[in-house]
Tab-separated table of C-alpha atoms in Angstrom:
chain	number	residue	atom	x	y	z
U	1	UNK	CA	26.767	13.054	-48.272
U	2	UNK	CA	28.159	11.916	-44.933
U	3	UNK	CA	31.442	13.567	-44.053
U	4	UNK	CA	34.291	11.149	-43.508
U	5	UNK	CA	36.250	11.391	-40.298
U	6	UNK	CA	39.789	12.759	-40.528
U	7	UNK	CA	42.728	10.990	-38.867
U	8	UNK	CA	42.806	13.639	-36.145
U	9	UNK	CA	39.083	13.256	-35.444
U	10	UNK	CA	39.417	9.464	-35.482
U	11	UNK	CA	42.344	9.600	-33.032
U	12	UNK	CA	40.392	11.952	-30.748
U	13	UNK	CA	37.278	9.764	-30.870
U	14	UNK	CA	39.333	6.619	-30.157
U	15	UNK	CA	41.089	8.322	-27.227
U	16	UNK	CA	37.750	9.390	-25.708
U	17	UNK	CA	36.230	5.911	-26.106
U	18	UNK	CA	39.363	4.301	-24.663
U	19	UNK	CA	39.330	6.625	-21.636
U	20	UNK	CA	35.633	5.889	-21.042
U	21	UNK	CA	36.191	2.127	-21.229
U	22	UNK	CA	39.173	2.446	-18.859
U	23	UNK	CA	36.925	4.226	-16.339
U	24	UNK	CA	34.304	1.472	-16.619
U	25	UNK	CA	36.930	-1.268	-16.237
U	26	UNK	CA	38.383	0.494	-13.177
U	27	UNK	CA	34.911	0.716	-11.626
U	28	UNK	CA	34.403	-3.006	-12.199
U	29	UNK	CA	37.804	-4.166	-10.965
U	30	UNK	CA	38.337	-1.841	-8.000
U	31	UNK	CA	34.755	-1.671	-6.684
U	32	UNK	CA	32.433	-4.294	-8.176
U	33	UNK	CA	34.782	-7.268	-7.894
U	34	UNK	CA	35.647	-6.710	-4.188
U	35	UNK	CA	31.937	-6.254	-3.350
U	36	UNK	CA	31.037	-9.594	-5.057
U	37	UNK	CA	27.836	-7.842	-6.159
U	38	UNK	CA	26.342	-8.582	-9.563
U	39	UNK	CA	25.127	-5.151	-10.659
U	40	UNK	CA	23.512	-4.991	-14.126
U	41	UNK	CA	26.450	-5.661	-16.419
U	42	UNK	CA	28.147	-8.500	-18.245
U	43	UNK	CA	31.085	-8.027	-15.875
U	44	UNK	CA	28.659	-8.576	-12.990
U	45	UNK	CA	27.550	-11.846	-14.569
U	46	UNK	CA	31.214	-12.691	-15.120
U	47	UNK	CA	31.881	-12.250	-11.384
U	48	UNK	CA	29.224	-14.880	-10.641
U	49	UNK	CA	30.456	-17.246	-13.377
U	50	UNK	CA	34.057	-16.971	-12.134
U	51	UNK	CA	32.950	-19.086	-9.174
U	52	UNK	CA	32.182	-21.953	-11.568
U	53	UNK	CA	34.652	-21.398	-14.409
U	54	UNK	CA	38.405	-21.511	-13.679
U	55	UNK	CA	39.182	-18.423	-15.762
U	56	UNK	CA	39.995	-14.820	-14.822
U	57	UNK	CA	37.207	-12.256	-15.006
U	58	UNK	CA	38.779	-10.603	-18.058
U	59	UNK	CA	38.670	-13.848	-20.048
U	60	UNK	CA	35.070	-14.612	-19.042
U	61	UNK	CA	33.992	-11.068	-19.947
U	62	UNK	CA	35.751	-11.303	-23.311
U	63	UNK	CA	34.037	-14.608	-24.127
U	64	UNK	CA	30.602	-13.288	-23.135
U	65	UNK	CA	31.039	-10.047	-25.113
U	66	UNK	CA	32.277	-11.834	-28.242
U	67	UNK	CA	29.402	-14.343	-28.115
U	68	UNK	CA	26.872	-11.528	-27.665
U	69	UNK	CA	28.445	-9.536	-30.509
U	70	UNK	CA	28.143	-12.528	-32.856
U	71	UNK	CA	24.518	-13.081	-31.830
U	72	UNK	CA	23.865	-9.352	-32.211
U	73	UNK	CA	25.276	-9.214	-35.734
U	74	UNK	CA	23.166	-12.189	-36.822
U	75	UNK	CA	19.966	-10.908	-35.215
U	76	UNK	CA	20.201	-7.115	-35.474
U	77	UNK	CA	22.697	-6.621	-38.277
U	78	UNK	CA	24.047	-3.106	-38.838
U	79	UNK	CA	22.720	-1.748	-35.537
U	80	UNK	CA	26.052	-2.769	-33.994
U	81	UNK	CA	28.788	-0.521	-35.309
U	82	UNK	CA	32.542	-0.372	-35.019
U	83	UNK	CA	32.345	1.540	-31.720
U	84	UNK	CA	30.416	-1.250	-30.003
U	85	UNK	CA	32.892	-3.847	-31.252
U	86	UNK	CA	35.835	-1.752	-30.050
U	87	UNK	CA	34.435	-1.092	-26.572
U	88	UNK	CA	33.274	-4.703	-26.141
U	89	UNK	CA	36.826	-5.929	-26.771
U	90	UNK	CA	38.619	-3.078	-24.975
U	91	UNK	CA	36.754	-3.612	-21.681
U	92	UNK	CA	38.103	-7.122	-20.961
U	93	UNK	CA	41.537	-5.999	-22.186
U	94	UNK	CA	41.613	-3.300	-19.517
U	95	UNK	CA	40.346	-5.788	-16.935
U	96	UNK	CA	43.226	-8.082	-17.887
U	97	UNK	CA	45.700	-5.211	-17.451
U	98	UNK	CA	44.347	-4.450	-13.977
U	99	UNK	CA	44.520	-8.143	-13.070
U	100	UNK	CA	48.211	-8.190	-13.925
U	101	UNK	CA	49.120	-4.876	-12.278
U	102	UNK	CA	46.975	-5.352	-9.154
U	103	UNK	CA	46.718	-9.115	-8.505
U	104	UNK	CA	44.613	-10.258	-5.530
U	105	UNK	CA	43.199	-6.760	-5.113
U	106	UNK	CA	41.038	-6.228	-2.019
U	107	UNK	CA	38.398	-3.642	-1.203
U	108	UNK	CA	39.535	-0.025	-1.234
U	109	UNK	CA	36.772	1.076	1.146
U	110	UNK	CA	36.557	-2.024	3.340
U	111	UNK	CA	32.766	-1.921	3.013
U	112	UNK	CA	30.617	-3.920	0.612
U	113	UNK	CA	27.950	-1.212	0.561
U	114	UNK	CA	30.440	1.582	-0.177
U	115	UNK	CA	32.042	-0.500	-2.910
U	116	UNK	CA	28.680	-0.844	-4.681
U	117	UNK	CA	27.971	2.879	-4.255
U	118	UNK	CA	31.396	3.858	-5.629
U	119	UNK	CA	30.934	1.459	-8.546
U	120	UNK	CA	27.600	3.066	-9.485
U	121	UNK	CA	29.036	6.587	-9.418
U	122	UNK	CA	32.265	5.780	-11.285
U	123	UNK	CA	30.751	3.490	-13.935
U	124	UNK	CA	28.039	6.059	-14.671
U	125	UNK	CA	30.716	8.578	-15.650
U	126	UNK	CA	32.249	6.137	-18.146
U	127	UNK	CA	28.905	5.022	-19.557
U	128	UNK	CA	27.645	8.589	-19.937
U	129	UNK	CA	30.749	9.417	-22.007
U	130	UNK	CA	30.115	6.392	-24.244
U	131	UNK	CA	26.417	7.081	-24.719
U	132	UNK	CA	27.068	10.737	-25.495
U	133	UNK	CA	29.543	9.613	-28.187
U	134	UNK	CA	26.845	7.347	-29.651
U	135	UNK	CA	28.603	4.235	-28.357
U	136	UNK	CA	27.990	1.584	-25.713
U	137	UNK	CA	29.953	-0.924	-23.692
U	138	UNK	CA	28.289	-3.857	-25.439
U	139	UNK	CA	27.170	-6.670	-23.165
U	140	UNK	CA	23.657	-6.080	-21.851
U	141	UNK	CA	23.109	-3.306	-24.399
U	142	UNK	CA	23.192	-6.003	-27.074
U	143	UNK	CA	20.769	-8.183	-25.103
U	144	UNK	CA	18.417	-5.207	-24.720
U	145	UNK	CA	18.462	-4.473	-28.469
U	146	UNK	CA	17.708	-8.118	-29.269
U	147	UNK	CA	14.775	-8.077	-26.816
U	148	UNK	CA	13.607	-4.787	-28.325
U	149	UNK	CA	13.584	-6.249	-31.843
U	150	UNK	CA	12.037	-9.645	-31.194
U	151	UNK	CA	9.932	-9.087	-28.054
U	152	UNK	CA	8.946	-5.506	-29.011
U	153	UNK	CA	10.026	-4.307	-25.575
U	154	UNK	CA	11.178	-0.740	-24.936
U	155	UNK	CA	14.966	-0.446	-24.656
U	156	UNK	CA	14.779	0.993	-21.148
U	157	UNK	CA	12.575	-1.848	-19.894
U	158	UNK	CA	14.717	-4.425	-21.690
U	159	UNK	CA	17.851	-3.043	-20.013
U	160	UNK	CA	16.153	-3.076	-16.592
U	161	UNK	CA	14.882	-6.640	-17.030
U	162	UNK	CA	18.220	-8.039	-18.232
U	163	UNK	CA	20.009	-6.111	-15.457
U	164	UNK	CA	17.735	-7.562	-12.786
U	165	UNK	CA	18.291	-11.081	-14.144
U	166	UNK	CA	22.047	-10.544	-13.778
U	167	UNK	CA	21.550	-9.169	-10.250
U	168	UNK	CA	19.456	-12.195	-9.244
U	169	UNK	CA	22.189	-14.525	-10.523
U	170	UNK	CA	24.152	-13.575	-7.381
U	171	UNK	CA	21.765	-15.874	-5.492
U	172	UNK	CA	23.527	-18.860	-7.120
U	173	UNK	CA	26.714	-18.154	-5.184
U	174	UNK	CA	26.469	-15.426	-2.561
U	175	UNK	CA	24.476	-14.737	0.598
U	176	UNK	CA	21.197	-12.814	0.887
U	177	UNK	CA	22.926	-9.520	1.691
U	178	UNK	CA	24.948	-9.637	-1.531
U	179	UNK	CA	21.848	-10.499	-3.564
U	180	UNK	CA	19.927	-7.566	-2.053
U	181	UNK	CA	22.894	-5.254	-2.705
U	182	UNK	CA	23.026	-6.457	-6.311
U	183	UNK	CA	19.328	-5.715	-6.832
U	184	UNK	CA	19.483	-2.313	-5.107
U	185	UNK	CA	22.692	-1.481	-6.966
U	186	UNK	CA	21.033	-2.303	-10.293
U	187	UNK	CA	18.042	-0.114	-9.435
U	188	UNK	CA	20.079	2.893	-8.318
U	189	UNK	CA	22.499	2.426	-11.208
U	190	UNK	CA	19.572	2.959	-13.580
U	191	UNK	CA	18.522	6.122	-11.734
U	192	UNK	CA	22.033	7.582	-11.813
U	193	UNK	CA	22.435	6.754	-15.506
U	194	UNK	CA	19.141	8.486	-16.270
U	195	UNK	CA	20.497	11.593	-14.527
U	196	UNK	CA	23.907	11.509	-16.221
U	197	UNK	CA	22.712	10.638	-19.715
U	198	UNK	CA	19.108	11.565	-20.360
U	199	UNK	CA	19.078	14.793	-18.327
U	200	UNK	CA	22.196	15.849	-20.186
U	201	UNK	CA	20.531	15.271	-23.562
U	202	UNK	CA	17.181	16.772	-22.534
U	203	UNK	CA	16.078	19.717	-24.638
U	204	UNK	CA	13.789	22.592	-23.733
U	205	UNK	CA	11.059	24.318	-25.703
U	206	UNK	CA	11.287	28.004	-24.818
U	207	UNK	CA	8.409	30.327	-25.706
U	208	UNK	CA	9.222	34.036	-25.466
U	209	UNK	CA	7.240	37.245	-25.887
U	210	UNK	CA	9.531	40.253	-25.820
U	211	UNK	CA	9.707	43.884	-26.866
U	212	UNK	CA	13.056	43.148	-28.520
U	213	UNK	CA	11.765	40.517	-30.923
U	214	UNK	CA	14.133	41.195	-33.826
U	215	UNK	CA	17.230	41.310	-31.581
U	216	UNK	CA	16.243	38.016	-29.963
U	217	UNK	CA	15.602	36.384	-33.334
U	218	UNK	CA	19.080	37.363	-34.532
U	219	UNK	CA	20.664	36.158	-31.289
U	220	UNK	CA	19.063	32.699	-31.621
U	221	UNK	CA	20.063	32.340	-35.267
U	222	UNK	CA	23.470	34.035	-35.309
U	223	UNK	CA	24.838	33.410	-31.803
U	224	UNK	CA	23.184	30.145	-30.775
U	225	UNK	CA	23.195	28.863	-34.387
U	226	UNK	CA	19.779	27.444	-33.697
U	227	UNK	CA	16.357	27.781	-35.309
U	228	UNK	CA	13.139	29.381	-34.140
U	229	UNK	CA	9.466	29.587	-35.049
U	230	UNK	CA	7.381	32.767	-34.761
U	231	UNK	CA	3.640	32.665	-34.020
U	232	UNK	CA	1.191	35.510	-33.756
U	233	UNK	CA	-0.496	35.542	-30.347
U	234	UNK	CA	-3.301	37.666	-28.899
U	235	UNK	CA	-3.430	38.659	-25.233
U	236	UNK	CA	-6.807	37.793	-23.637
U	237	UNK	CA	-6.797	40.853	-21.349
U	238	UNK	CA	-6.390	43.671	-23.882
U	239	UNK	CA	-6.604	41.665	-27.175
U	240	UNK	CA	-3.219	43.065	-28.177
U	241	UNK	CA	-1.408	41.176	-30.927
U	242	UNK	CA	2.178	40.135	-30.212
U	243	UNK	CA	4.618	37.716	-31.798
U	244	UNK	CA	5.797	34.706	-29.796
U	245	UNK	CA	9.235	33.248	-30.575
U	246	UNK	CA	9.633	29.512	-29.937
U	247	UNK	CA	13.037	27.804	-29.917
U	248	UNK	CA	14.188	24.258	-29.076
U	249	UNK	CA	17.519	24.427	-27.235
U	250	UNK	CA	19.848	22.096	-25.353
U	251	UNK	CA	21.167	22.633	-21.838
U	252	UNK	CA	24.080	24.904	-22.829
U	253	UNK	CA	22.028	26.920	-25.319
U	254	UNK	CA	19.234	27.321	-22.767
U	255	UNK	CA	21.613	28.888	-20.246
U	256	UNK	CA	22.992	31.300	-22.864
U	257	UNK	CA	19.462	32.210	-23.960
U	258	UNK	CA	18.301	32.898	-20.402
U	259	UNK	CA	21.357	35.039	-19.702
U	260	UNK	CA	20.725	37.062	-22.854
U	261	UNK	CA	17.051	37.673	-22.056
U	262	UNK	CA	17.792	38.593	-18.426
U	263	UNK	CA	20.311	41.139	-19.657
U	264	UNK	CA	18.439	42.591	-22.646
U	265	UNK	CA	14.776	42.339	-21.609
U	266	UNK	CA	14.205	41.260	-17.973
U	267	UNK	CA	10.455	41.915	-18.405
U	268	UNK	CA	10.058	39.374	-21.220
U	269	UNK	CA	7.327	36.741	-20.800
U	270	UNK	CA	8.849	33.248	-20.941
U	271	UNK	CA	7.417	29.736	-20.672
U	272	UNK	CA	9.633	26.641	-20.728
U	273	UNK	CA	8.705	23.026	-21.508
U	274	UNK	CA	10.828	19.894	-21.293
U	275	UNK	CA	11.159	18.058	-24.622
U	276	UNK	CA	11.888	14.336	-24.507
U	277	UNK	CA	11.638	13.501	-28.211
U	278	UNK	CA	12.218	15.473	-31.405
U	279	UNK	CA	11.512	13.991	-34.823
U	280	UNK	CA	12.100	15.542	-38.195
U	281	UNK	CA	11.725	13.818	-41.544
U	282	UNK	CA	13.168	15.962	-44.360
U	283	UNK	CA	11.357	15.895	-47.686
U	284	UNK	CA	13.024	13.925	-50.445
U	285	UNK	CA	14.151	15.935	-53.400
U	286	UNK	CA	12.454	14.991	-56.637
Protein backbone atom coordinates (compact mmCIF):
# COMPACT_ATOMS: atom_id res chain seq x y z
CA UNK A 1 0.00 0.00 0.00
CA UNK A 2 1.35 3.43 -0.89
CA UNK A 3 2.13 5.55 2.14
CA UNK A 4 0.23 8.82 2.27
CA UNK A 5 2.20 12.00 2.72
CA UNK A 6 1.92 13.75 6.08
CA UNK A 7 1.22 17.48 6.35
CA UNK A 8 4.85 18.11 7.30
CA UNK A 9 6.14 16.13 4.31
CA UNK A 10 3.64 17.86 2.02
CA UNK A 11 4.72 21.30 3.30
CA UNK A 12 8.39 20.39 2.82
CA UNK A 13 7.79 19.05 -0.69
CA UNK A 14 5.78 22.17 -1.64
CA UNK A 15 8.51 24.45 -0.26
CA UNK A 16 11.19 22.64 -2.28
CA UNK A 17 9.14 22.76 -5.49
CA UNK A 18 8.33 26.44 -4.92
CA UNK A 19 12.01 27.30 -4.36
CA UNK A 20 12.99 25.42 -7.53
CA UNK A 21 10.35 27.21 -9.60
CA UNK A 22 11.47 30.56 -8.14
CA UNK A 23 15.04 29.81 -9.27
CA UNK A 24 13.82 28.95 -12.79
CA UNK A 25 11.67 32.10 -12.97
CA UNK A 26 14.61 34.23 -11.80
CA UNK A 27 16.83 32.69 -14.48
CA UNK A 28 14.23 33.50 -17.12
CA UNK A 29 13.47 37.05 -16.00
CA UNK A 30 16.95 38.26 -15.04
CA UNK A 31 18.99 36.53 -17.76
CA UNK A 32 16.90 35.09 -20.59
CA UNK A 33 14.60 38.08 -21.09
CA UNK A 34 17.42 40.68 -21.32
CA UNK A 35 19.33 38.45 -23.78
CA UNK A 36 16.24 38.15 -26.07
CA UNK A 37 17.41 34.58 -26.70
CA UNK A 38 14.87 31.80 -27.11
CA UNK A 39 16.54 28.91 -25.28
CA UNK A 40 14.55 25.65 -25.15
CA UNK A 41 11.65 26.55 -22.89
CA UNK A 42 8.08 27.77 -23.06
CA UNK A 43 9.31 31.03 -21.53
CA UNK A 44 11.73 31.32 -24.45
CA UNK A 45 8.84 30.93 -26.87
CA UNK A 46 6.90 33.45 -24.79
CA UNK A 47 9.73 35.99 -25.25
CA UNK A 48 9.35 35.67 -29.03
CA UNK A 49 5.53 35.83 -28.90
CA UNK A 50 5.63 38.94 -26.69
CA UNK A 51 6.77 40.82 -29.80
CA UNK A 52 3.44 40.01 -31.46
CA UNK A 53 1.04 39.77 -28.52
CA UNK A 54 0.47 42.83 -26.31
CA UNK A 55 0.67 40.86 -23.06
CA UNK A 56 3.39 40.53 -20.40
CA UNK A 57 5.62 37.47 -20.51
CA UNK A 58 4.00 36.04 -17.37
CA UNK A 59 0.54 36.08 -18.98
CA UNK A 60 1.78 34.52 -22.23
CA UNK A 61 3.63 31.80 -20.30
CA UNK A 62 0.55 31.07 -18.20
CA UNK A 63 -1.65 30.74 -21.29
CA UNK A 64 0.84 28.44 -23.04
CA UNK A 65 1.30 26.24 -19.95
CA UNK A 66 -2.44 25.93 -19.31
CA UNK A 67 -3.13 25.04 -22.96
CA UNK A 68 -0.35 22.43 -22.93
CA UNK A 69 -1.61 21.00 -19.63
CA UNK A 70 -5.12 20.58 -21.08
CA UNK A 71 -3.72 18.93 -24.21
CA UNK A 72 -1.49 16.74 -22.04
CA UNK A 73 -4.36 15.53 -19.87
CA UNK A 74 -6.44 14.63 -22.93
CA UNK A 75 -3.59 12.88 -24.74
CA UNK A 76 -1.47 11.35 -21.97
CA UNK A 77 -3.89 11.18 -19.06
CA UNK A 78 -2.47 10.35 -15.63
CA UNK A 79 1.15 10.88 -16.67
CA UNK A 80 0.73 14.51 -15.61
CA UNK A 81 0.43 14.69 -11.85
CA UNK A 82 -0.29 17.39 -9.32
CA UNK A 83 3.37 18.47 -9.23
CA UNK A 84 3.40 19.31 -12.93
CA UNK A 85 0.19 21.31 -12.60
CA UNK A 86 1.58 23.21 -9.61
CA UNK A 87 4.91 24.08 -11.22
CA UNK A 88 3.28 25.00 -14.55
CA UNK A 89 1.09 27.56 -12.78
CA UNK A 90 3.69 28.72 -10.25
CA UNK A 91 6.28 29.64 -12.91
CA UNK A 92 4.24 32.42 -14.58
CA UNK A 93 3.11 33.59 -11.13
CA UNK A 94 6.72 34.16 -10.13
CA UNK A 95 7.40 35.85 -13.47
CA UNK A 96 4.48 38.19 -12.75
CA UNK A 97 5.92 38.99 -9.31
CA UNK A 98 9.31 39.85 -10.83
CA UNK A 99 7.61 42.01 -13.47
CA UNK A 100 5.95 44.05 -10.74
CA UNK A 101 8.98 44.33 -8.45
CA UNK A 102 11.55 44.93 -11.21
CA UNK A 103 9.74 46.66 -14.10
CA UNK A 104 11.77 47.47 -17.23
CA UNK A 105 14.65 45.34 -15.98
CA UNK A 106 17.84 45.50 -18.06
CA UNK A 107 20.77 43.13 -18.38
CA UNK A 108 22.70 42.44 -15.19
CA UNK A 109 25.88 41.53 -17.07
CA UNK A 110 25.61 43.95 -19.99
CA UNK A 111 26.47 41.11 -22.36
CA UNK A 112 24.05 38.99 -24.38
CA UNK A 113 26.43 36.03 -24.35
CA UNK A 114 26.96 36.17 -20.57
CA UNK A 115 23.23 36.46 -20.01
CA UNK A 116 22.64 33.22 -21.93
CA UNK A 117 25.47 31.49 -20.06
CA UNK A 118 24.14 32.62 -16.66
CA UNK A 119 20.64 31.51 -17.64
CA UNK A 120 21.87 28.00 -18.51
CA UNK A 121 23.73 27.61 -15.22
CA UNK A 122 20.97 29.03 -12.99
CA UNK A 123 18.02 27.31 -14.69
CA UNK A 124 19.83 23.97 -14.56
CA UNK A 125 19.96 24.20 -10.77
CA UNK A 126 16.19 24.73 -10.57
CA UNK A 127 15.37 22.03 -13.11
CA UNK A 128 17.67 19.50 -11.45
CA UNK A 129 15.83 20.05 -8.15
CA UNK A 130 12.48 19.49 -9.88
CA UNK A 131 13.57 16.38 -11.76
CA UNK A 132 15.11 14.88 -8.63
CA UNK A 133 11.77 15.41 -6.85
CA UNK A 134 10.02 13.59 -9.71
CA UNK A 135 8.53 16.84 -11.02
CA UNK A 136 8.97 19.08 -14.05
CA UNK A 137 8.35 22.66 -15.05
CA UNK A 138 5.69 21.65 -17.57
CA UNK A 139 5.90 23.39 -20.92
CA UNK A 140 8.18 21.53 -23.31
CA UNK A 141 8.21 18.49 -21.01
CA UNK A 142 4.54 18.03 -21.90
CA UNK A 143 5.28 18.43 -25.62
CA UNK A 144 8.07 15.84 -25.34
CA UNK A 145 5.77 13.31 -23.62
CA UNK A 146 3.12 13.79 -26.30
CA UNK A 147 5.74 13.23 -29.03
CA UNK A 148 7.01 10.19 -27.14
CA UNK A 149 3.53 8.64 -27.00
CA UNK A 150 2.30 9.34 -30.52
CA UNK A 151 5.52 9.56 -32.57
CA UNK A 152 7.33 6.86 -30.53
CA UNK A 153 10.30 9.19 -30.10
CA UNK A 154 12.68 8.93 -27.15
CA UNK A 155 12.04 11.58 -24.50
CA UNK A 156 15.55 12.99 -24.79
CA UNK A 157 15.29 13.38 -28.57
CA UNK A 158 11.78 14.81 -28.27
CA UNK A 159 13.01 17.42 -25.78
CA UNK A 160 15.96 18.32 -28.04
CA UNK A 161 13.76 18.62 -31.13
CA UNK A 162 11.09 20.76 -29.43
CA UNK A 163 13.84 22.89 -27.83
CA UNK A 164 15.50 23.52 -31.18
CA UNK A 165 12.15 24.50 -32.72
CA UNK A 166 11.73 27.09 -29.96
CA UNK A 167 15.31 28.32 -30.50
CA UNK A 168 14.72 28.71 -34.25
CA UNK A 169 11.58 30.76 -33.56
CA UNK A 170 13.93 33.62 -32.61
CA UNK A 171 14.53 34.05 -36.35
CA UNK A 172 10.99 35.49 -36.64
CA UNK A 173 11.98 38.56 -34.65
CA UNK A 174 15.67 38.87 -33.83
CA UNK A 175 18.95 39.13 -35.72
CA UNK A 176 21.26 36.27 -36.73
CA UNK A 177 23.44 36.61 -33.63
CA UNK A 178 20.45 36.11 -31.32
CA UNK A 179 19.28 33.10 -33.33
CA UNK A 180 22.74 31.50 -33.15
CA UNK A 181 22.90 32.22 -29.40
CA UNK A 182 19.48 30.62 -28.96
CA UNK A 183 20.57 27.46 -30.78
CA UNK A 184 23.92 27.23 -28.96
CA UNK A 185 22.20 27.98 -25.65
CA UNK A 186 19.71 25.17 -26.25
CA UNK A 187 22.52 22.74 -27.08
CA UNK A 188 24.67 23.60 -24.06
CA UNK A 189 21.60 23.71 -21.82
CA UNK A 190 21.00 20.05 -22.67
CA UNK A 191 24.62 19.17 -21.86
CA UNK A 192 24.51 20.94 -18.50
CA UNK A 193 21.18 19.33 -17.60
CA UNK A 194 22.61 15.90 -18.41
CA UNK A 195 25.46 16.63 -15.99
CA UNK A 196 23.24 17.99 -13.21
CA UNK A 197 20.46 15.41 -13.47
CA UNK A 198 21.56 12.17 -15.07
CA UNK A 199 25.07 12.07 -13.59
CA UNK A 200 23.52 12.67 -10.19
CA UNK A 201 21.15 9.72 -10.62
CA UNK A 202 23.75 7.43 -12.20
CA UNK A 203 24.36 4.21 -10.30
CA UNK A 204 27.44 2.02 -10.21
CA UNK A 205 27.83 -1.74 -10.27
CA UNK A 206 30.72 -2.54 -7.94
CA UNK A 207 32.31 -6.00 -8.04
CA UNK A 208 34.59 -6.79 -5.09
CA UNK A 209 36.83 -9.70 -4.15
CA UNK A 210 38.13 -9.30 -0.62
CA UNK A 211 39.59 -11.28 2.25
CA UNK A 212 37.01 -9.68 4.54
CA UNK A 213 33.96 -10.95 2.69
CA UNK A 214 31.61 -11.35 5.66
CA UNK A 215 32.48 -7.91 7.10
CA UNK A 216 31.87 -6.28 3.72
CA UNK A 217 28.56 -8.10 3.28
CA UNK A 218 27.35 -6.82 6.66
CA UNK A 219 28.53 -3.29 5.88
CA UNK A 220 26.56 -3.19 2.60
CA UNK A 221 23.40 -4.56 4.20
CA UNK A 222 23.50 -2.93 7.64
CA UNK A 223 25.30 0.38 7.02
CA UNK A 224 24.46 1.18 3.40
CA UNK A 225 21.01 -0.47 3.71
CA UNK A 226 21.56 -1.83 0.24
CA UNK A 227 21.53 -5.29 -1.32
CA UNK A 228 24.26 -7.45 -2.79
CA UNK A 229 24.73 -10.60 -4.83
CA UNK A 230 27.50 -13.15 -4.20
CA UNK A 231 29.00 -15.23 -7.03
CA UNK A 232 31.64 -17.91 -6.86
CA UNK A 233 34.62 -17.03 -9.06
CA UNK A 234 37.77 -18.94 -9.99
CA UNK A 235 41.11 -17.22 -10.59
CA UNK A 236 42.65 -18.23 -13.95
CA UNK A 237 46.24 -18.08 -12.63
CA UNK A 238 46.04 -20.46 -9.67
CA UNK A 239 42.43 -21.79 -10.10
CA UNK A 240 41.65 -20.63 -6.57
CA UNK A 241 37.97 -20.28 -5.73
CA UNK A 242 36.86 -16.96 -4.24
CA UNK A 243 33.52 -15.26 -3.71
CA UNK A 244 32.78 -12.03 -5.56
CA UNK A 245 30.36 -9.54 -3.98
CA UNK A 246 28.38 -7.38 -6.40
CA UNK A 247 26.39 -4.33 -5.26
CA UNK A 248 24.47 -1.60 -7.12
CA UNK A 249 25.01 1.73 -5.36
CA UNK A 250 24.29 5.41 -5.95
CA UNK A 251 26.84 8.22 -5.83
CA UNK A 252 26.74 8.71 -2.04
CA UNK A 253 26.74 4.98 -1.28
CA UNK A 254 29.62 4.44 -3.70
CA UNK A 255 31.79 6.96 -1.86
CA UNK A 256 31.01 5.36 1.51
CA UNK A 257 31.75 1.90 0.09
CA UNK A 258 35.09 2.97 -1.37
CA UNK A 259 36.11 4.63 1.89
CA UNK A 260 35.24 1.47 3.83
CA UNK A 261 37.21 -0.82 1.51
CA UNK A 262 40.24 1.51 1.46
CA UNK A 263 40.24 1.47 5.25
CA UNK A 264 39.48 -2.21 5.91
CA UNK A 265 41.08 -4.00 2.95
CA UNK A 266 43.22 -1.76 0.68
CA UNK A 267 44.34 -4.87 -1.26
CA UNK A 268 40.80 -5.81 -2.33
CA UNK A 269 40.20 -6.37 -6.05
CA UNK A 270 37.50 -4.00 -7.32
CA UNK A 271 35.89 -3.40 -10.71
CA UNK A 272 33.31 -0.66 -11.27
CA UNK A 273 30.73 -0.31 -14.05
CA UNK A 274 28.35 2.55 -14.79
CA UNK A 275 24.68 1.51 -14.72
CA UNK A 276 22.23 3.58 -16.75
CA UNK A 277 19.07 1.51 -16.29
CA UNK A 278 17.81 -0.81 -13.57
CA UNK A 279 14.58 -2.76 -13.94
CA UNK A 280 12.93 -5.02 -11.43
CA UNK A 281 9.50 -6.60 -11.76
CA UNK A 282 8.39 -8.17 -8.46
CA UNK A 283 6.42 -11.39 -8.66
CA UNK A 284 2.71 -11.11 -7.97
CA UNK A 285 1.50 -12.93 -4.92
CA UNK A 286 -0.99 -15.67 -5.66
